[in-house]
mmCIF file of C-alpha atoms and ligand atoms in Angstrom:
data_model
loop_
_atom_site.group_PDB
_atom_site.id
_atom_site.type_symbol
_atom_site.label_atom_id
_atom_site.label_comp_id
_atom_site.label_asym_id
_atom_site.label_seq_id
_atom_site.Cartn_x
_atom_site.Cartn_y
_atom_site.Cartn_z
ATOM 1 C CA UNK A 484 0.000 0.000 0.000
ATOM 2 C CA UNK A 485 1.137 3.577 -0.997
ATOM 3 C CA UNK A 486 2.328 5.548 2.150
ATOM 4 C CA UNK A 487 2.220 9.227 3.028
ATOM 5 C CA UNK A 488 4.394 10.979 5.080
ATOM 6 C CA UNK A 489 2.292 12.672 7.750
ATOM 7 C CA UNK A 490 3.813 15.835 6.646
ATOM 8 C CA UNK A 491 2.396 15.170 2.919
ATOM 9 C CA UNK A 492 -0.879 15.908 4.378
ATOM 10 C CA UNK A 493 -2.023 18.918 2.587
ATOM 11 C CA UNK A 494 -3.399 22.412 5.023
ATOM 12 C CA UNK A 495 -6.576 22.166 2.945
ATOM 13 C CA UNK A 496 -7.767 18.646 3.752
ATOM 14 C CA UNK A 497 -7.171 19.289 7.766
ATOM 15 C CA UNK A 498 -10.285 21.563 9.694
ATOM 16 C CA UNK A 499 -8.368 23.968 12.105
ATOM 17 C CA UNK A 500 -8.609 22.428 15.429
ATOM 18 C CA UNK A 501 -10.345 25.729 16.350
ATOM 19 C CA UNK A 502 -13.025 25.398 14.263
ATOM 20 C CA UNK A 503 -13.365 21.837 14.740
ATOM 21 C CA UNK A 504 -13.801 22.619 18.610
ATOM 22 C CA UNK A 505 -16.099 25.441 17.628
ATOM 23 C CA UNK A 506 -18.585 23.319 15.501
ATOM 24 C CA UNK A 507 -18.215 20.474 18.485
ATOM 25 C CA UNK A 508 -19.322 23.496 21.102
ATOM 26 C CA UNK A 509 -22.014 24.610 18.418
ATOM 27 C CA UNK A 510 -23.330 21.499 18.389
ATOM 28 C CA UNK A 511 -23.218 20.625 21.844
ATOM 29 C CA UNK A 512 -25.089 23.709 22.730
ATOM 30 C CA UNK A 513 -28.017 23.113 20.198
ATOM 31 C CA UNK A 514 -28.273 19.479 21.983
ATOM 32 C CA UNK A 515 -27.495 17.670 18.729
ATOM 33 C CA UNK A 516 -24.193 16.071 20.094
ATOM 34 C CA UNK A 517 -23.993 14.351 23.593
ATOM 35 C CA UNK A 518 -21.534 12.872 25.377
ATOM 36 C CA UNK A 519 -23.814 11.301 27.497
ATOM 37 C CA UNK A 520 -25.172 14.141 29.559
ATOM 38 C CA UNK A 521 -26.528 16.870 27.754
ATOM 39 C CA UNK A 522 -29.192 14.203 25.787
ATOM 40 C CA UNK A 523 -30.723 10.523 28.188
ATOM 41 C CA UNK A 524 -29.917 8.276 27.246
ATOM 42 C CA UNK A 525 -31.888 7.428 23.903
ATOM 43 C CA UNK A 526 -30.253 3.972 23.065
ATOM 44 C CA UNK A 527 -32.174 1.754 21.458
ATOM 45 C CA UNK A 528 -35.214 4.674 20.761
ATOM 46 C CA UNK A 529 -35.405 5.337 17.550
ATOM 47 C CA UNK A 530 -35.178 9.201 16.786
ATOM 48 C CA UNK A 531 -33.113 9.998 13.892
ATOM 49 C CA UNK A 532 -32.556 13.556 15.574
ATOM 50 C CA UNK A 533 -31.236 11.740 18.760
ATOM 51 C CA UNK A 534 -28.327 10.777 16.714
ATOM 52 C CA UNK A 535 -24.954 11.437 18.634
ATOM 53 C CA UNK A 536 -23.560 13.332 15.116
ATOM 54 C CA UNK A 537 -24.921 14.446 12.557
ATOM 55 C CA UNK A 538 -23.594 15.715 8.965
ATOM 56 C CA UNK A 539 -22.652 19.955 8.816
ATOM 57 C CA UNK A 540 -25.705 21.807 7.051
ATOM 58 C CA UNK A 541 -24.578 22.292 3.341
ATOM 59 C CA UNK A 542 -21.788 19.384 3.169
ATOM 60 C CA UNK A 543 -24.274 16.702 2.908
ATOM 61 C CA UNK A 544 -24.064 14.162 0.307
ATOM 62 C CA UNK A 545 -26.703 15.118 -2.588
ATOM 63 C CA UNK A 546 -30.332 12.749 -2.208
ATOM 64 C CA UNK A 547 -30.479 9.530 -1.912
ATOM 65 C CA UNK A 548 -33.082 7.072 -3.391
ATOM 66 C CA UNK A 549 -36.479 7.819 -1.985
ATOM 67 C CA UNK A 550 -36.946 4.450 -0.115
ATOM 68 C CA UNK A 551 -33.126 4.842 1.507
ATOM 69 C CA UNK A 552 -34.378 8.751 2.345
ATOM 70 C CA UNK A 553 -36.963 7.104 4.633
ATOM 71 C CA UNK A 554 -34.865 4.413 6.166
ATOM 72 C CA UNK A 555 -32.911 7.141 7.224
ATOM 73 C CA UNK A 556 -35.632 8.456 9.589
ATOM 74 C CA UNK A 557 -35.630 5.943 11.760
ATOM 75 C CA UNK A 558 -32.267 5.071 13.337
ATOM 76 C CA UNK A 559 -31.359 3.796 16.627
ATOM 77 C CA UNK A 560 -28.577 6.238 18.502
ATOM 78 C CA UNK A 561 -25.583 4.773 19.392
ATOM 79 C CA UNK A 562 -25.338 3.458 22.903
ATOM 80 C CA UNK A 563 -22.786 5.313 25.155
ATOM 81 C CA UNK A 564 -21.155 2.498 26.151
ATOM 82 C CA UNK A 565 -18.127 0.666 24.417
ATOM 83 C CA UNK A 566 -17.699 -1.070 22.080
ATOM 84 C CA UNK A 567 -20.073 0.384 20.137
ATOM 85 C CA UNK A 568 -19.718 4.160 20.868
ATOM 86 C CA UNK A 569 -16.290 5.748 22.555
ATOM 87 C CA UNK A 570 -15.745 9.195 23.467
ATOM 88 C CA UNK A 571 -13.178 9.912 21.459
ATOM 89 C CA UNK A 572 -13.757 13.385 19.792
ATOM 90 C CA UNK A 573 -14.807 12.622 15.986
ATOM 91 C CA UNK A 574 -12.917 13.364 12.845
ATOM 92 C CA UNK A 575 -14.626 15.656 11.591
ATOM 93 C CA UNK A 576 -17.133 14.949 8.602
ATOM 94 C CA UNK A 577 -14.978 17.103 6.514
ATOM 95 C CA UNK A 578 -11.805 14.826 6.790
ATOM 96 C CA UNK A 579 -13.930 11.492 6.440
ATOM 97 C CA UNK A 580 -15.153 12.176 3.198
ATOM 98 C CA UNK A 581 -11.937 13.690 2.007
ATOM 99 C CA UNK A 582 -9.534 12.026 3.080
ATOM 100 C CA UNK A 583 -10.170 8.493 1.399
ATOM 101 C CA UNK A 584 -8.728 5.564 0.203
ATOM 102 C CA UNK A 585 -10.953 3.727 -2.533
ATOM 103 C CA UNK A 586 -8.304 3.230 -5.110
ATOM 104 C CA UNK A 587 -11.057 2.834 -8.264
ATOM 105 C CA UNK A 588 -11.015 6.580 -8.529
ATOM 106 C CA UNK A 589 -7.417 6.770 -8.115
ATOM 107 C CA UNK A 590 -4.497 6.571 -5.324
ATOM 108 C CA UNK A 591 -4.400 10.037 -4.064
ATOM 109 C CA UNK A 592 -6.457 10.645 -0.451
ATOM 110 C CA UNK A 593 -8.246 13.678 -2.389
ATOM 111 C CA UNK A 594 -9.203 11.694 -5.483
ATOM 112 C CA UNK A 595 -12.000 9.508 -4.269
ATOM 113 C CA UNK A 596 -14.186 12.810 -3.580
ATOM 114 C CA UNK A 597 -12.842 14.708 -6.319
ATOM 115 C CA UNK A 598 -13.723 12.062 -8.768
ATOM 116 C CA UNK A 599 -16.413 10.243 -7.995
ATOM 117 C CA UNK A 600 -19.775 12.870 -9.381
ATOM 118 C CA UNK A 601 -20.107 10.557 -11.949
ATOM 119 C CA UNK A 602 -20.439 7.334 -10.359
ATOM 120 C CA UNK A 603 -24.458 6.240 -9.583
ATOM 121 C CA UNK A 604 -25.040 3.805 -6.458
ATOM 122 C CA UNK A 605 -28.770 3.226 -7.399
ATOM 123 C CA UNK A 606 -30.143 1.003 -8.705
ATOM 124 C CA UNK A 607 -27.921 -1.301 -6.985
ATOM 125 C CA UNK A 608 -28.242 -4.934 -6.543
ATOM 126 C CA UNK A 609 -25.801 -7.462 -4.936
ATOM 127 C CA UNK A 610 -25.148 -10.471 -6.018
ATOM 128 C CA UNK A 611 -25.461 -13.255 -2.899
ATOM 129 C CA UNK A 612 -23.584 -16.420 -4.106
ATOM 130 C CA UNK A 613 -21.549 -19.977 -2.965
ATOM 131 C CA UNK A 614 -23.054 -21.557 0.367
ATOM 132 C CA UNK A 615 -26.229 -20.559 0.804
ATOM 133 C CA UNK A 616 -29.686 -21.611 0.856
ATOM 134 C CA UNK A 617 -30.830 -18.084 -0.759
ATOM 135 C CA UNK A 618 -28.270 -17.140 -3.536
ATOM 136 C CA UNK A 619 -29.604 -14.908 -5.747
ATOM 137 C CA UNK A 620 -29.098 -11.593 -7.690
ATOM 138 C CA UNK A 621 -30.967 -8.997 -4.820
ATOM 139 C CA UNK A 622 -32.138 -5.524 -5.349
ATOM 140 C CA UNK A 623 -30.681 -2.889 -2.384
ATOM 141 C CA UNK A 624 -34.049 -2.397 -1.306
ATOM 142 C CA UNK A 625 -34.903 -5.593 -0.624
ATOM 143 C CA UNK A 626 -31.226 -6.357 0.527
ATOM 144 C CA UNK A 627 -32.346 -3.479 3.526
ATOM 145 C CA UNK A 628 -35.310 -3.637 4.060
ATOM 146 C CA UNK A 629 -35.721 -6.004 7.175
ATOM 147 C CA UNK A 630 -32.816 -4.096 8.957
ATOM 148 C CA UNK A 631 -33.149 -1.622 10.963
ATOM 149 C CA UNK A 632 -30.532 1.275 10.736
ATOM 150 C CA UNK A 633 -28.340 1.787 13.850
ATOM 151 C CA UNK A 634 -25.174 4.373 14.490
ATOM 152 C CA UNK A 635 -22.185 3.115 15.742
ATOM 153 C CA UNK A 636 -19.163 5.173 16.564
ATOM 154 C CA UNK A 637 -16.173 2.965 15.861
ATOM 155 C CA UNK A 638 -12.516 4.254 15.367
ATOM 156 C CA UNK A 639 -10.957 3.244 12.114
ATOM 157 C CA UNK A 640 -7.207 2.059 12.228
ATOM 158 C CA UNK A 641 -5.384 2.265 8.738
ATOM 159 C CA UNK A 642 -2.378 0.059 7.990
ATOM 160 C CA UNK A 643 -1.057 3.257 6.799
ATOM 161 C CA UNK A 644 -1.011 4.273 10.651
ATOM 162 C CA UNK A 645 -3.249 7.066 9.978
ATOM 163 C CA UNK A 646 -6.533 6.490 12.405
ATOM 164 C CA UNK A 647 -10.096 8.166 12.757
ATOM 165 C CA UNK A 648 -13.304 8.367 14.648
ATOM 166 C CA UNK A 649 -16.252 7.827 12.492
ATOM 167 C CA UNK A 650 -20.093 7.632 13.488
ATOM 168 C CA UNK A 651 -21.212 4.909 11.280
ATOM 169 C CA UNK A 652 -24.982 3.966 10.450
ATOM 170 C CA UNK A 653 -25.753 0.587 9.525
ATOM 171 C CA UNK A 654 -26.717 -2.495 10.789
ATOM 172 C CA UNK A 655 -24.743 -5.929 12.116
ATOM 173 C CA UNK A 656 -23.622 -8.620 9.120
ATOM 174 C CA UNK A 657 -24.605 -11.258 11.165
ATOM 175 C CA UNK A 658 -28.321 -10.239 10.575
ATOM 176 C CA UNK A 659 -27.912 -9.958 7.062
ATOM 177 C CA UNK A 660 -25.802 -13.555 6.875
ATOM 178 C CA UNK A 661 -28.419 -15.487 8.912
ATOM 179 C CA UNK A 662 -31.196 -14.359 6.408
ATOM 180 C CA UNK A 663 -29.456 -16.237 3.067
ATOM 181 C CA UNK A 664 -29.074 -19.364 5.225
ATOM 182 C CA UNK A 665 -25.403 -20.685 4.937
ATOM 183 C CA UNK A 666 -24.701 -23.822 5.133
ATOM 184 C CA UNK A 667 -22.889 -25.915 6.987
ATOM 185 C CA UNK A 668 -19.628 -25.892 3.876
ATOM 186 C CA UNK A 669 -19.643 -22.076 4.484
ATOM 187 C CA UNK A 670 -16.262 -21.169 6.368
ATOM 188 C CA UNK A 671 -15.073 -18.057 4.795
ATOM 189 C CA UNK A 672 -17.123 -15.001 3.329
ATOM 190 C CA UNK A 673 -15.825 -13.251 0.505
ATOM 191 C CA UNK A 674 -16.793 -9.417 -1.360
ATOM 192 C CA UNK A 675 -16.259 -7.346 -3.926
ATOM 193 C CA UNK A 676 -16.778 -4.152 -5.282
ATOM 194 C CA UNK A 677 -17.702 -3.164 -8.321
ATOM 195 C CA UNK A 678 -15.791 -2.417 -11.466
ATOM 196 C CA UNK A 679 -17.413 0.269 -13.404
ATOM 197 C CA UNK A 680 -15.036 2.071 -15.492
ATOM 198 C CA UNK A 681 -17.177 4.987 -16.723
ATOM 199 C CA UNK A 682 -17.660 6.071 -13.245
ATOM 200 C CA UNK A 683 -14.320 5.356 -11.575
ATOM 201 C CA UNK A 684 -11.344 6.655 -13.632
ATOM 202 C CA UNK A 685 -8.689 4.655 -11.334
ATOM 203 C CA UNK A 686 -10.077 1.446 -13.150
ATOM 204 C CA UNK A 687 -9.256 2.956 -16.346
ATOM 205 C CA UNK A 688 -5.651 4.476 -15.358
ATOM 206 C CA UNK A 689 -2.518 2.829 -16.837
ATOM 207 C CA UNK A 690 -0.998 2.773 -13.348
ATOM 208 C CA UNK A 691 -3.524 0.804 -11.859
ATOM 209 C CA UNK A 692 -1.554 -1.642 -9.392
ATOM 210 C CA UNK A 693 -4.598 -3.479 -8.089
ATOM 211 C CA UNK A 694 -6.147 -6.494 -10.507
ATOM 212 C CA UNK A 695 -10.246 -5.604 -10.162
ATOM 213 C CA UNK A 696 -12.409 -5.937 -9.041
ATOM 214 C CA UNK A 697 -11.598 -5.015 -5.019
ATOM 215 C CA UNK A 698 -12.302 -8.162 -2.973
ATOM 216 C CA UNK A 699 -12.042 -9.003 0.584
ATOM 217 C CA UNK A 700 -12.904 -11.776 2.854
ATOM 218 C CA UNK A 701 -13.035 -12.636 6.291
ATOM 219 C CA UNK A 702 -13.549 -16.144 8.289
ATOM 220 C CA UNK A 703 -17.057 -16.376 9.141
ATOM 221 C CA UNK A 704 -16.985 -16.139 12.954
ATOM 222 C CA UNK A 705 -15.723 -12.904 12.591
ATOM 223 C CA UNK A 706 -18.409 -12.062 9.839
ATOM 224 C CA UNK A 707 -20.590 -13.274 12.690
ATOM 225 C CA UNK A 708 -19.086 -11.337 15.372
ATOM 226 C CA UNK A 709 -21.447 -8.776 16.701
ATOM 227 C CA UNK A 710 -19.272 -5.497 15.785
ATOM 228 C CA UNK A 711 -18.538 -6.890 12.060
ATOM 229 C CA UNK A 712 -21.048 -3.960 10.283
ATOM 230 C CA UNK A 713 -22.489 -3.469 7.202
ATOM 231 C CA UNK A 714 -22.464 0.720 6.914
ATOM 232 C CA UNK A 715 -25.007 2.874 4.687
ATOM 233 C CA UNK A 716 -24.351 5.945 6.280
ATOM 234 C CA UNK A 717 -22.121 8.045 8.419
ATOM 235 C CA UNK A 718 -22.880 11.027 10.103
ATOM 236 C CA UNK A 719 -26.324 10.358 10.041
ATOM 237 C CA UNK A 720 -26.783 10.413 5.802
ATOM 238 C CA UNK A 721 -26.139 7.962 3.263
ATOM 239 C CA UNK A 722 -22.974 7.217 2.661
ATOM 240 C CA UNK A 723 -20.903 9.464 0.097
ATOM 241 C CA UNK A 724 -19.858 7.570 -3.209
ATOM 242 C CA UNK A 725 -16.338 8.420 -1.581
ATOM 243 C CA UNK A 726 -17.410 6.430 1.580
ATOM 244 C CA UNK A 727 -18.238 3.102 -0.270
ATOM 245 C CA UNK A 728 -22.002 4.427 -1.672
ATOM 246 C CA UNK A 729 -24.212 2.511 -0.818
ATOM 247 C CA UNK A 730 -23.126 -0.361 1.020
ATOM 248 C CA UNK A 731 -19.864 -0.778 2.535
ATOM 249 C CA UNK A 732 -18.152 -3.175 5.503
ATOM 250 C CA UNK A 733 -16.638 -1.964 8.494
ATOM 251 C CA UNK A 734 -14.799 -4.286 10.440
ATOM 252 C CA UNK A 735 -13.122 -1.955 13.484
ATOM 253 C CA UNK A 736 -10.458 -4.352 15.039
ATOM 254 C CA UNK A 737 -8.633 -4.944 11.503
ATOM 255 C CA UNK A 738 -6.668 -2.528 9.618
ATOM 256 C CA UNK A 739 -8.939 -0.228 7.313
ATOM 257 C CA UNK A 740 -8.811 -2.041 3.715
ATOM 258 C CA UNK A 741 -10.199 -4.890 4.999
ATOM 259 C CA UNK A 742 -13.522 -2.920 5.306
ATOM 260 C CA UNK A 743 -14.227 -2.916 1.361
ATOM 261 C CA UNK A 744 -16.619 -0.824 -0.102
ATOM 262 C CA UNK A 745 -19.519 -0.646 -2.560
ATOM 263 C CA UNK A 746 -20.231 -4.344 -2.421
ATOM 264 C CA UNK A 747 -21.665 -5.561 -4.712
ATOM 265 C CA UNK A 748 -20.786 -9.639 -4.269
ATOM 266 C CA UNK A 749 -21.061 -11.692 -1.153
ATOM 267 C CA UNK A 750 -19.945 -15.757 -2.031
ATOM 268 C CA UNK A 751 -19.765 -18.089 0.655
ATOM 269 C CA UNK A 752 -16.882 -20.575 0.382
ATOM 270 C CA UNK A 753 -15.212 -23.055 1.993
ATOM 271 C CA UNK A 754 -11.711 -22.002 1.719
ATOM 272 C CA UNK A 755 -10.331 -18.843 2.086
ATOM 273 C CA UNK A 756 -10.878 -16.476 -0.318
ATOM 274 C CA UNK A 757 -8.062 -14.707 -2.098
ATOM 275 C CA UNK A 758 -8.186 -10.899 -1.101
ATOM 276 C CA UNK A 759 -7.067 -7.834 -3.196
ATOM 277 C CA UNK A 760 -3.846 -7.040 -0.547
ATOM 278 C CA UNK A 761 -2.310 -10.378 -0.616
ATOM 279 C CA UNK A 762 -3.030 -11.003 -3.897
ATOM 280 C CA UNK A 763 -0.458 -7.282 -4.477
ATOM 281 C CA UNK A 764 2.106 -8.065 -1.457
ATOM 282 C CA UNK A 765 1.394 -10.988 0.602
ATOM 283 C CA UNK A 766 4.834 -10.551 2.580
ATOM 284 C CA UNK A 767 3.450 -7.287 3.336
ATOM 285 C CA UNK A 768 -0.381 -7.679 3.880
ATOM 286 C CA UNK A 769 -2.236 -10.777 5.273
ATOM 287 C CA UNK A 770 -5.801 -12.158 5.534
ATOM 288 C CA UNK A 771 -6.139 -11.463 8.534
ATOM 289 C CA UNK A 772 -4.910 -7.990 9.355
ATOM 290 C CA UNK A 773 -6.031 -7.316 12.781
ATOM 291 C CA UNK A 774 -4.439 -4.106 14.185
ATOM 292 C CA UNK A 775 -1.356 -5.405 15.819
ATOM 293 C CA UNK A 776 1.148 -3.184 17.445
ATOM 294 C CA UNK A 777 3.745 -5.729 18.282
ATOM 295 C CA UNK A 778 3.796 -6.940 14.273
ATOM 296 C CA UNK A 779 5.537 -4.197 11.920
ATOM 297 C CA UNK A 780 4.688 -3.941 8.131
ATOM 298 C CA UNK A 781 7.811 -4.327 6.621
ATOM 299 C CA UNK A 782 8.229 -0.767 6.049
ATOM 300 C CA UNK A 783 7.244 1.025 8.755
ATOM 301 C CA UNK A 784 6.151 0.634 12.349
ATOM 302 C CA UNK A 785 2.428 -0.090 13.884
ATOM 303 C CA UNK A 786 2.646 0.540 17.391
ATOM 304 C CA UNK A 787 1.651 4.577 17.239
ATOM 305 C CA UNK A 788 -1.050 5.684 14.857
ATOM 306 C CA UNK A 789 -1.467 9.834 13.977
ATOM 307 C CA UNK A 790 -5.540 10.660 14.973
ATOM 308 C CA UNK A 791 -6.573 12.407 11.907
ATOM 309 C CA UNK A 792 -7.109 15.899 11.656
ATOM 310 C CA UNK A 793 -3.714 16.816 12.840
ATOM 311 C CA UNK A 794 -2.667 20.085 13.011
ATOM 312 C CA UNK A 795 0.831 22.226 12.999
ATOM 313 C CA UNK A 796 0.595 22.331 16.229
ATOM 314 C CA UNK A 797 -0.287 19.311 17.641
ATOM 315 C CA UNK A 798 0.608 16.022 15.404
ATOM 316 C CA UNK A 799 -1.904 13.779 17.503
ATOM 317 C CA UNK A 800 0.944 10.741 17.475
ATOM 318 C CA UNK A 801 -1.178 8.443 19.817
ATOM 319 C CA UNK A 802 -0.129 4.549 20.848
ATOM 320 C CA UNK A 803 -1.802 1.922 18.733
ATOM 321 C CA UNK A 804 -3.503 -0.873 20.692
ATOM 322 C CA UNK A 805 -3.510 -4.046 20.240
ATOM 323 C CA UNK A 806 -7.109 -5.166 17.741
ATOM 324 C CA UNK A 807 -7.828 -1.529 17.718
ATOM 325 C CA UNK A 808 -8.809 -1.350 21.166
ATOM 326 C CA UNK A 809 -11.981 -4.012 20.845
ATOM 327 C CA UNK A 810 -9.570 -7.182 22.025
ATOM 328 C CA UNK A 811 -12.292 -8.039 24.561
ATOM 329 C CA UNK A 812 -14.733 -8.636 22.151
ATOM 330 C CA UNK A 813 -12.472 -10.672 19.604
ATOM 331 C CA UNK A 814 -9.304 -12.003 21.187
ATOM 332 C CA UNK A 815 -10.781 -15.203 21.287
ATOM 333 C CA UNK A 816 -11.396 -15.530 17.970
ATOM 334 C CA UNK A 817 -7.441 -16.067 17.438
ATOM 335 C CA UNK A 818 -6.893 -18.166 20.566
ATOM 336 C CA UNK A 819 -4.364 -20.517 19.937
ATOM 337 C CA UNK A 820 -2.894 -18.251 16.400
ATOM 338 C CA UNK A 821 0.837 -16.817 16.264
ATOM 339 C CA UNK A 822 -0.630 -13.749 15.461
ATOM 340 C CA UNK A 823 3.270 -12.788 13.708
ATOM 341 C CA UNK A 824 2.253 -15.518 11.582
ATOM 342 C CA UNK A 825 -1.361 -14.875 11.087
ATOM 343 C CA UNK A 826 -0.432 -11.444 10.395
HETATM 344 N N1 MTE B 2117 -12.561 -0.619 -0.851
HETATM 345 C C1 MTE B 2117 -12.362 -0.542 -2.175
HETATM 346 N N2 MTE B 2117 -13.251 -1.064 -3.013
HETATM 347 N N3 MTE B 2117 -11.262 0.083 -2.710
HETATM 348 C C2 MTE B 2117 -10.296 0.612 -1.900
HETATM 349 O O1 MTE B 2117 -9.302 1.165 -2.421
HETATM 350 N N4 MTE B 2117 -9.528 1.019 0.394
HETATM 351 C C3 MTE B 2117 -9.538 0.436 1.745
HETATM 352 C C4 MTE B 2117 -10.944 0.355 2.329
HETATM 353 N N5 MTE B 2117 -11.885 -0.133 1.360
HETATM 354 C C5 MTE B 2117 -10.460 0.524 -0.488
HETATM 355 C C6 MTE B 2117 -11.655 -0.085 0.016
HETATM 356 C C7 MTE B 2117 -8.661 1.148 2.665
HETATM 357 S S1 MTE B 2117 -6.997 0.938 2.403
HETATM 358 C C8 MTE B 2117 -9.120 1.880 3.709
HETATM 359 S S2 MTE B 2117 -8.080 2.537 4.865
HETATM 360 C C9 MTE B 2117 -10.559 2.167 3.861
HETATM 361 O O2 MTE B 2117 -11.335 1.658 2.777
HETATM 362 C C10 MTE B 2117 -10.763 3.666 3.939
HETATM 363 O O3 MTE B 2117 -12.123 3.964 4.140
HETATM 364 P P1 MTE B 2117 -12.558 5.504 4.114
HETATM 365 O O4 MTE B 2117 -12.027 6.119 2.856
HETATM 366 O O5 MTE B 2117 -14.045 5.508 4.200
HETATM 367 O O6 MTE B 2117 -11.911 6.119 5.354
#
């Protein structure tokens, strides 16, 4: 994976810390963001305007289908308890949807939203395939429909060591898994995005690196696990073409590109699936890629991370911990794993 410097982060994609703290204190004040006193404790109500954070007036994405528009009205808050909220101050909605990695509309962090007004995320369908009882080719809408929408703040570890706080909406995989009916041959879940070369000019570039379409996988206990999430939104909208439009995994205790976007696949398979970062640099990148401070990349070190937005003044260099700080929830899954092996 290309690497930037922290220093080769431009002035322009970084909100002042000042203004960041202002907009926090703005919103604070007009009770739209809590940290668990100003708002009760709403958890499980569902109020889209008790949502913990929502996107700045006149930076939201542009409409979404109808039938999304109104799933969006209903969404549970995020609990304030761990794992599936922290108190960590957000990055700012500004540097989540500019500051991207989504390589089809090309390898710079500012390319994804300066290149992506072409590309259309409905109508969408997704293709369920492999293991299942259900396979089929599945319209969005009917992919959604029985799931309720729920925000989850989750920070966001990338192997480049850059990390964020994002407030995700979306709902658990699990649910979605359990209603196509694996069977018992189903070990591994793979995805992929899709390859649409009109819309996404790093498909068509002659310096593409990565052989298309996108795919990821994981084992399916950790598809299963209860913070493995299948994202439609942040910030309480839809989520920005940039983002992964419309449908994207988030997977919070492994590094960042295992959380692919636009999906537009899900096989069930027996044996592991081959994923787009080993398939580049398998010394490099492995399957598993769980946030490991005691294993290096090859290149540089893991055990710090820099908290995106930084500023001049204060570079936010803050210790990386070990499965992104969730190890409680999925240590177990790797009992028994050399983890410098199973990297
Ligand atoms: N999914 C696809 N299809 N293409 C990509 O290039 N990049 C991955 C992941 N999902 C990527 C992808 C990487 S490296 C990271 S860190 C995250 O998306 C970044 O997600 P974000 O841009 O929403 O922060």
């Amino acid at each position: 994976m290309l690497i930037k410097k922290p220093n080769d982060i431009a002035g322009s994609e970084i909100t002042p810390h000042s203004v960041y703290k202002q907009r926090r204190e703005f919103m604070k004040g007009a009770g739209l963001l809590v940290g668990g006193s100003l708002l009760p404790n709403l958890a499980g109500a569902q109020s889209g305007d008790a949502l913990k954070a929502r996107a700045p007036a006149g930076l939201k994405t542009s409409p979404a289908a109808p039938w999304l528009q109104d799933k969006f009205t209903s969404i549970a808050r995020a609990p304030d308890v761990a794992p599936y909220f922290t108190d960590e101050a957000l990055t700012p909605y500004e540097d989540v949807t500019r500051y991207n990695n989504f390589y089809e509309f090309g390898m710079d962090k500012a390319d994804p939203s300066s290149n992506s007004g072409e590309f259309k995320s409905d109508p969408w369908s997704v293709e369920i395939a492999g293991e299942v009882g259900k396979p089929g080719v599945y319209a969005l809408e009917d992919i959604l429909k029985p799931h309720d929408l729920e925000e989850r703040i989750y920070r966001l570890r990338c192997v480049e060591a850059w990390s964020m706080v994002i407030p995700w909406i979306g709902f658990p995989l699990a649910d979605l898994i359990k209603r196509f009916e694996p069977t018992s041959k189903a070990k591994f879940i793979e995805f992929e995005t899709i390859v649409d070369d009109e819309s996404m000019p790093g498909i068509r570039s002659r310096f593409a690196i990565v052989r298309w379409p996108y795919r990821e996988g994981l084992r399916m206990d950790e598809a299963m696990n209860p913070l493995t999430f299948m994202a439609v939104g942040l910030y309480g909208e839809h989520l920005p073409a940039q983002n992964g439009a419309p449908m994207r995994l988030v997977v919070p205790w492994k590094y960042g590109f295992k959380s692919i976007k636009s999906i537009v696949k899900i096989n069930f398979r027996e044996t592991m699936p081959n994923t787009t970062w080993v398939d580049l640099q398998a010394r490099e990148y492995g399957f598993y890629a769980n946030v490991n401070p005691a294993v290096h990349h090859p290149r540089w070190r893991q055990d710090m991370e820099r908290r995106l937005p930084q500023t001049l003044f204060d570079r936010k260099v803050i210790p990386t911990q070990p499965f992104n700080g969730y190890g409680e929830q999925v240590a177990s899954l790797y009992k028994g794993m050399d983890l410098s092996r199973y990297y």
